[in-house]
């Protein structure tokens, strides 16, 4: 199989984006500019140690502690002496406010001059880093602007650093175009992650998928020049609780023979966003050495068009033995996930989570920012929702409504891959997946967008991590 990069992408992975570790510094330096976070009332009460000249300067600049106001003020020599950042009537500042602050600052070295507590400091550092992500490895001119933050004394930033590494990995994987992030490149990314953390990884590719009984992955991916494959990564103590992550790795979704429109296809390089979440979360879990036995399963395919493409009306086999009649070749994600979930379920893990850019319907229901969570386990759902709220990484639960299972009945096979009507499309997709999870008690499915449609502080347009910070929070509480 010839798999040469067609475009002049970045030579090295390290050329791709800014290294997160360059954004936070442990070493205090005298020249670091102090940043003070103030609510309106704190500003009014004179809680900032300023000279009267500085107070005048700040007033003249129109600063009064209003939310997201930033003012840099000078010392008596005219050099920059400090920065004030307003949070309005809020009591603390969240991740995205911190990102807003960082984004507005000039390049340089800063330190936090306000005690924010452990959670507040963590959120501040996260926002600081998220704001400075850039994906400009393909450009001739790259931004060199970096704002470095000194990590406050007595704050252990390890968790923050590991989260940022994971989030940047997810963004990079999603943003890298399909000509450089096909199934083989996605497998290479998984292998390089495995190498870094001494994990084991096996990849089953091409016709070997048929021999090893992954017929649905093969059917969806066989028309592509870059062969379909199943990536299986394992890490950790075999005796520890088994956590398995499954990620939809459709490296490009043309729709197949049921071809998408031009606008529908435009950002389908991101259809491996679920796989990216699984790998980014795996990175966090391994870097933080969570006491779990981790397994990551990624069916990596391109949903392409050729003479050997699977067709509407075809009846395909699955690993589980259920036959599926294809109503629409654009409902490919659930097919590749079916085989991966079956494999995951065979060892009855303690927790099984799958991540997928599965349906447009979930986006119609909840928009791009709010992933849909599906699970039959009310306790797990509640904990995940609370984690999402706490971590500014929200999700919204939708039901696995049993009556809608009728819509997946086929006259000639065990299942349809997609309902013939367009009602409740994300629910019927989740119900389809549930057929392949039999033994595992704790299963949750995330239908997510993995993409920011517009630029916002800390959330640049393009690939995005969604649900993984919430899940990490849940895992740390559940297993540590
Ligand atoms: N990858 C898409 C889902 C998608 C589309 C996610 C746009 C985010 C934005 C998926 O493979 C797909 O095309 N699903 C179809 C299913 C339909 C044919 C039953 C959809 O949602 O339209
Ligand atoms: Zn599709
Ligand atoms: Zn898809």
XYZ file of C-alpha atoms and ligand atoms in Angstrom:
504
model
C 0.000 0.000 0.000
C 1.422 3.319 -1.064
C 0.886 5.932 1.569
C 2.985 8.934 0.747
C 1.943 12.283 2.132
C 0.494 14.130 -0.820
C 0.895 17.539 0.650
C 3.912 19.177 2.222
C 2.789 18.769 5.809
C 4.971 19.508 8.798
C 8.178 17.491 8.761
C 8.073 16.575 12.404
C 5.205 16.172 14.808
C 6.967 18.685 17.050
C 6.715 21.283 14.288
C 2.992 21.015 14.306
C 1.853 23.210 17.145
C 3.079 25.013 20.172
C 4.452 22.698 22.853
C 2.200 23.006 25.911
C 5.195 22.802 28.196
C 6.474 26.119 26.902
C 3.409 27.938 28.276
C 3.901 27.225 31.963
C 7.099 27.823 33.860
C 8.141 26.601 37.273
C 10.999 29.045 37.707
C 10.086 32.410 39.194
C 11.691 35.394 37.471
C 11.849 38.938 38.786
C 10.652 40.306 35.479
C 7.334 38.440 35.477
C 4.367 40.798 35.254
C 1.837 40.296 38.049
C -1.789 39.662 37.108
C -4.485 40.551 39.598
C -8.001 39.198 39.243
C -10.661 41.541 40.632
C -14.423 41.584 40.895
C -16.141 44.961 40.585
C -16.635 45.228 44.328
C -13.034 44.234 45.086
C -11.817 46.911 42.702
C -14.085 49.488 44.303
C -12.833 48.514 47.750
C -9.276 49.281 46.600
C -8.035 45.670 46.850
C -5.140 46.307 44.449
C -1.861 47.685 45.851
C -1.390 50.585 43.470
C 0.267 53.992 43.630
C -2.015 56.972 43.207
C -0.543 57.595 39.729
C -1.344 54.021 38.763
C -4.869 54.353 40.118
C -5.362 57.420 37.935
C -3.987 55.609 34.904
C -6.315 52.656 35.433
C -9.339 54.890 35.958
C -8.475 56.878 32.846
C -8.304 53.612 30.897
C -11.941 53.066 31.878
C -11.304 50.005 34.058
C -13.849 49.298 36.777
C -13.630 45.506 37.237
C -16.338 44.731 34.665
C -16.244 41.163 33.340
C -13.318 40.547 30.978
C -11.902 44.075 31.182
C -8.113 44.006 31.058
C -5.777 46.878 31.800
C -1.982 46.928 31.842
C -0.507 49.761 33.911
C 3.034 51.200 34.072
C 5.512 51.910 36.862
C 6.931 55.384 37.317
C 9.525 54.750 34.580
C 6.868 53.883 32.046
C 7.577 50.135 32.043
C 4.739 47.656 32.285
C 4.158 47.014 35.989
C 1.081 44.846 36.177
C -2.225 43.725 34.719
C -5.705 43.899 36.214
C -8.437 41.599 34.955
C -12.066 42.129 35.861
C -14.533 39.343 36.593
C -17.571 41.587 37.137
C -19.902 40.246 39.814
C -18.566 36.679 39.675
C -16.849 35.135 42.687
C -14.215 33.300 40.747
C -13.049 32.969 37.207
C -13.649 30.036 34.932
C -11.521 28.360 32.274
C -12.861 30.479 29.410
C -12.449 33.778 31.245
C -8.822 32.883 31.901
C -8.479 32.127 28.208
C -9.978 35.513 27.365
C -7.380 37.196 29.571
C -4.439 35.243 28.130
C -5.539 35.884 24.577
C -5.552 39.652 25.109
C -2.067 39.866 26.626
C 1.145 40.702 24.831
C 3.849 38.072 24.542
C 5.876 37.934 27.746
C 6.227 36.442 31.172
C 3.464 36.706 33.750
C 2.642 35.565 37.247
C -0.625 35.278 39.111
C -0.929 37.818 41.906
C -4.273 36.610 43.236
C -4.921 33.475 45.279
C -7.523 31.449 43.437
C -7.506 28.216 45.437
C -6.656 24.862 43.941
C -9.612 24.506 41.555
C -9.470 28.166 40.512
C -5.738 27.962 39.841
C -6.200 24.782 37.853
C -8.928 26.395 35.728
C -6.786 29.495 35.273
C -3.815 27.491 34.019
C -6.013 25.416 31.718
C -7.590 28.489 30.151
C -4.191 30.112 29.839
C -2.876 27.165 27.838
C -6.011 26.424 25.810
C -5.987 30.032 24.558
C -2.555 29.627 23.065
C -3.096 26.526 20.979
C -2.444 27.084 17.315
C -2.380 24.833 14.315
C -0.056 26.591 11.919
C 2.436 23.874 11.004
C 1.244 24.007 7.395
C 1.816 27.765 7.095
C 4.951 29.506 5.967
C 4.465 32.226 8.539
C 3.862 31.044 12.038
C 2.982 33.032 15.100
C 5.766 33.115 17.652
C 3.745 34.971 20.248
C 3.800 33.154 23.578
C 2.603 34.265 26.992
C 4.362 32.294 29.684
C 2.766 31.904 33.086
C 4.707 31.117 36.215
C 3.038 28.317 38.101
C 2.106 29.646 41.567
C 4.178 28.345 44.446
C 2.742 25.273 46.174
C 0.594 24.425 43.186
C 1.263 21.085 41.549
C 0.594 21.648 37.863
C 1.142 18.040 36.760
C -2.554 17.335 36.196
C -3.006 20.565 34.267
C 0.003 19.832 32.073
C -1.211 16.331 31.299
C -4.700 17.576 30.437
C -3.280 20.253 28.151
C -1.065 17.691 26.416
C -4.111 15.490 25.852
C -6.292 18.336 24.590
C -3.590 19.575 22.210
C -3.127 16.037 20.904
C -6.862 15.792 20.221
C -6.912 19.144 18.435
C -3.861 18.235 16.340
C -5.284 14.858 15.339
C -8.611 16.359 14.279
C -7.097 19.375 12.522
C -4.597 17.352 10.516
C -6.224 16.934 7.125
C -7.258 13.543 5.821
C -4.403 13.497 3.296
C -2.037 13.303 6.284
C -4.367 11.585 8.769
C -5.726 8.528 7.009
C -6.205 5.168 8.742
C -2.479 4.336 8.546
C -1.463 7.723 9.982
C -4.007 7.370 12.777
C -2.516 3.961 13.577
C 0.955 5.533 13.545
C -0.245 8.201 15.992
C -1.590 5.479 18.312
C 1.723 3.614 18.036
C 3.747 6.670 18.904
C 1.537 7.313 21.932
C 1.923 3.669 22.954
C 5.700 3.954 22.656
C 5.801 7.048 24.843
C 3.940 5.293 27.653
C 5.186 1.750 27.116
C 1.755 0.499 26.119
C 1.153 -2.451 23.781
C -0.534 -1.884 20.495
C -1.657 -4.217 17.741
C -3.126 -3.215 14.404
C -5.243 -5.519 12.252
C -5.383 -4.177 8.706
C -6.919 -4.930 5.305
C -7.994 -8.507 4.557
C -6.715 -9.642 7.946
C -9.851 -7.927 9.307
C -11.928 -10.572 7.521
C -9.764 -13.418 8.817
C -10.030 -12.088 12.389
C -13.786 -11.528 12.100
C -14.189 -7.772 11.801
C -16.391 -7.817 8.697
C -18.187 -4.509 9.260
C -14.964 -2.519 9.630
C -13.724 -4.111 6.426
C -16.969 -3.449 4.524
C -16.969 0.255 5.349
C -13.271 0.855 4.737
C -12.404 -1.449 1.835
C -13.032 1.102 -0.936
C -10.342 3.469 0.326
C -6.748 3.552 -0.937
C -5.544 3.516 2.675
C -6.722 0.153 4.041
C -9.139 -0.083 6.980
C -7.723 -1.240 10.281
C -8.497 -1.894 13.924
C -6.141 -0.365 16.450
C -5.978 -2.102 19.838
C -3.901 -0.419 22.551
C -3.444 -1.817 26.051
C -1.776 -0.327 29.067
C -1.595 -0.854 32.817
C -1.856 -3.638 35.332
C -3.963 -6.522 34.023
C -5.484 -6.948 37.502
C -6.672 -3.344 37.812
C -10.258 -2.344 36.892
C -10.741 -2.622 33.150
C -11.562 0.641 31.403
C -12.068 0.418 27.653
C -12.367 3.415 25.346
C -13.689 3.025 21.828
C -13.398 5.844 19.298
C -14.934 6.276 15.851
C -11.960 6.648 13.527
C -13.530 7.590 10.206
C -10.620 9.557 8.812
C -12.775 11.025 6.089
C -16.499 10.594 5.602
C -17.522 11.208 2.005
C -20.815 9.506 2.787
C -19.835 6.612 0.506
C -22.196 5.881 -2.407
C -24.837 7.893 -0.549
C -22.458 10.758 -1.100
C -22.654 13.861 1.037
C -23.210 17.326 -0.386
C -20.184 19.603 -0.759
C -21.083 21.537 2.373
C -21.870 18.336 4.281
C -18.455 16.927 3.394
C -16.446 20.092 4.004
C -15.223 19.302 7.509
C -15.470 15.516 7.421
C -11.748 15.197 8.149
C -13.019 15.539 11.703
C -14.974 12.282 11.545
C -12.158 10.620 13.459
C -12.884 13.032 16.314
C -14.088 10.175 18.523
C -10.818 8.315 17.996
C -8.969 11.526 18.821
C -10.913 11.850 22.102
C -10.085 8.247 22.996
C -6.368 8.756 22.304
C -6.210 12.128 24.077
C -7.997 10.732 27.122
C -5.736 7.673 27.035
C -2.780 10.041 27.080
C -4.109 11.740 30.215
C -4.826 8.412 31.924
C -1.369 7.019 31.159
C 0.490 10.225 31.981
C -1.300 10.464 35.331
C -0.786 6.727 35.912
C -4.385 6.044 36.849
C -4.687 2.624 38.507
C -6.710 1.066 35.705
C -6.137 -1.475 32.972
C -6.723 0.690 29.932
C -7.719 -0.536 26.494
C -8.328 1.696 23.495
C -10.038 0.320 20.406
C -10.163 2.371 17.241
C -11.703 1.188 14.016
C -9.828 3.403 11.543
C -11.308 3.675 8.058
C -12.027 6.088 5.277
C -15.635 6.023 4.023
C -14.770 6.260 0.366
C -16.208 5.575 -3.069
C -14.876 2.992 -5.521
C -16.091 -0.048 -7.460
C -15.766 -2.198 -4.367
C -17.579 0.194 -2.032
C -20.414 -1.215 0.069
C -23.830 -0.260 -1.244
C -27.320 0.656 -0.067
C -29.259 -2.608 0.104
C -26.192 -4.714 0.894
C -26.523 -7.020 3.857
C -23.285 -7.125 5.791
C -22.089 -9.319 8.613
C -20.850 -8.091 11.939
C -18.453 -9.636 14.437
C -21.382 -10.311 16.745
C -23.125 -12.398 14.090
C -25.970 -9.945 13.559
C -26.649 -9.155 9.911
C -27.214 -5.531 8.957
C -29.081 -4.248 5.935
C -27.590 -1.012 4.693
C -30.143 1.739 4.200
C -27.569 4.472 3.896
C -23.805 4.185 3.433
C -23.414 7.505 5.245
C -24.388 5.795 8.510
C -20.961 4.136 8.545
C -19.737 5.086 12.022
C -22.130 2.784 13.849
C -21.012 -0.134 11.638
C -17.332 0.176 12.447
C -18.176 0.815 16.095
C -20.354 -2.314 16.146
C -17.347 -4.589 15.579
C -15.127 -2.637 17.976
C -17.788 -2.616 20.717
C -18.335 -6.356 20.261
C -14.634 -6.975 20.795
C -14.595 -4.652 23.819
C -17.644 -6.369 25.307
C -16.108 -9.842 24.947
C -13.896 -9.255 27.986
C -16.686 -7.612 30.013
C -14.809 -4.473 31.093
C -15.722 -2.587 34.272
C -16.358 0.523 32.212
C -16.869 0.883 28.482
C -17.032 4.339 26.923
C -17.348 5.130 23.255
C -16.774 8.476 21.593
C -18.078 9.263 18.129
C -18.974 12.051 15.746
C -21.911 9.814 15.035
C -24.895 11.838 13.880
C -25.869 15.182 12.457
C -29.089 14.692 14.432
C -27.266 15.115 17.757
C -26.039 18.484 16.495
C -29.527 19.507 15.402
C -30.769 18.652 18.893
C -27.956 20.096 21.008
C -25.666 22.157 18.775
C -21.920 21.782 18.462
C -20.931 22.550 22.054
C -23.066 20.018 23.848
C -22.267 16.346 23.289
C -25.086 13.866 23.783
C -24.587 11.269 26.489
C -26.362 7.933 26.277
C -26.319 5.299 28.981
C -28.786 3.017 30.754
C -26.914 3.557 34.000
C -28.493 6.450 35.910
C -25.713 6.634 38.489
C -22.995 6.764 35.849
C -24.976 9.385 33.926
C -25.391 11.606 36.967
C -21.705 11.403 37.838
C -20.636 12.182 34.292
C -23.021 15.133 34.060
C -21.754 16.580 37.336
C -18.135 16.070 36.238
C -18.946 17.900 33.025
C -20.405 20.816 34.910
C -17.447 21.004 37.303
C -14.892 20.850 34.535
C -16.564 23.283 32.081
C -16.804 20.295 29.759
C -20.550 19.878 29.510
C -22.744 17.152 28.013
C -26.475 16.477 27.938
C -28.203 13.156 28.461
C -30.553 11.786 25.826
C -32.599 8.612 26.310
C -32.071 5.153 24.836
C -35.807 5.164 24.125
C -36.715 1.484 23.631
C -39.800 2.033 21.469
C -37.667 3.493 18.719
C -35.928 0.166 18.272
C -38.758 -0.717 15.884
C -37.287 1.764 13.431
C -34.185 -0.411 13.086
C -36.094 -3.543 12.052
C -35.267 -4.926 8.630
C -37.495 -7.261 6.625
C -34.448 -9.175 5.386
C -31.738 -8.845 8.044
C -31.380 -8.605 11.826
C -31.052 -4.835 11.762
C -31.076 -1.785 9.538
C -27.992 0.381 9.868
C -30.165 3.497 9.948
C -33.851 4.154 10.344
C -35.715 4.996 7.135
C -37.225 8.072 8.768
C -35.172 10.961 10.108
C -36.770 11.141 13.567
C -34.546 10.967 16.666
C -31.503 10.103 14.577
C -28.990 10.231 17.414
C -31.217 8.042 19.617
C -31.699 5.374 16.959
C -27.937 5.426 16.293
C -27.264 4.877 20.011
C -29.888 2.089 20.086
C -28.123 0.465 17.149
C -24.852 0.464 19.113
C -26.521 -1.024 22.176
C -27.114 -4.269 20.261
C -23.370 -4.854 20.402
C -22.915 -4.287 24.126
C -24.292 -7.306 25.911
C -22.227 -8.180 28.958
C -20.802 -4.846 30.026
C -22.863 -3.231 32.776
C -21.330 0.234 32.625
C -21.503 1.465 29.064
C -21.816 5.073 27.964
C -21.849 6.501 24.469
C -20.915 10.082 23.605
C -22.181 11.531 20.323
C -20.026 14.629 19.927
C -19.007 17.245 17.381
C -15.242 17.455 18.142
C -15.151 20.815 16.429
C -15.447 24.522 17.194
C -17.353 26.276 14.440
C -16.039 29.692 15.385
C -13.157 31.237 17.262
C -13.694 31.912 20.967
C -11.061 32.471 23.643
C -9.540 29.093 24.487
C -11.713 27.407 21.879
C -10.169 28.122 18.488
C -12.034 27.223 15.341
C -11.279 23.623 14.412
C -10.773 20.352 16.251
C -11.765 20.266 19.882
C -11.607 18.008 22.921
C -15.108 17.279 24.208
C -16.150 15.179 27.219
C -12.641 13.923 27.977
C -11.846 16.345 30.800
C -15.187 15.440 32.374
C -14.476 11.735 31.964
C -10.994 12.110 33.454
C -12.541 13.816 36.478
C -15.018 10.946 36.791
C -12.296 8.303 36.441
C -10.091 9.935 39.051
C -12.973 9.937 41.515
C -14.067 6.401 40.658
C -10.748 4.607 40.492
C -8.172 6.541 42.499
N -20.139 11.645 10.359
C -21.520 11.758 10.192
C -22.207 12.510 11.317
C -21.984 13.972 11.392
C -22.367 14.796 10.360
C -21.470 14.497 12.531
C -22.189 16.143 10.484
C -21.292 15.842 12.649
C -21.665 16.663 11.618
C -22.187 10.386 10.124
O -21.406 9.375 9.607
C -23.387 10.558 9.251
O -23.220 10.941 8.127
N -24.557 10.289 9.808
C -25.766 10.470 9.098
C -26.655 9.299 9.411
C -27.849 9.203 8.524
C -27.435 8.836 7.128
C -28.795 8.162 9.088
C -26.420 11.760 9.565
O -26.375 12.055 10.760
O -26.944 12.467 8.734
Zn -21.483 9.256 7.466
Zn -19.343 9.598 9.846
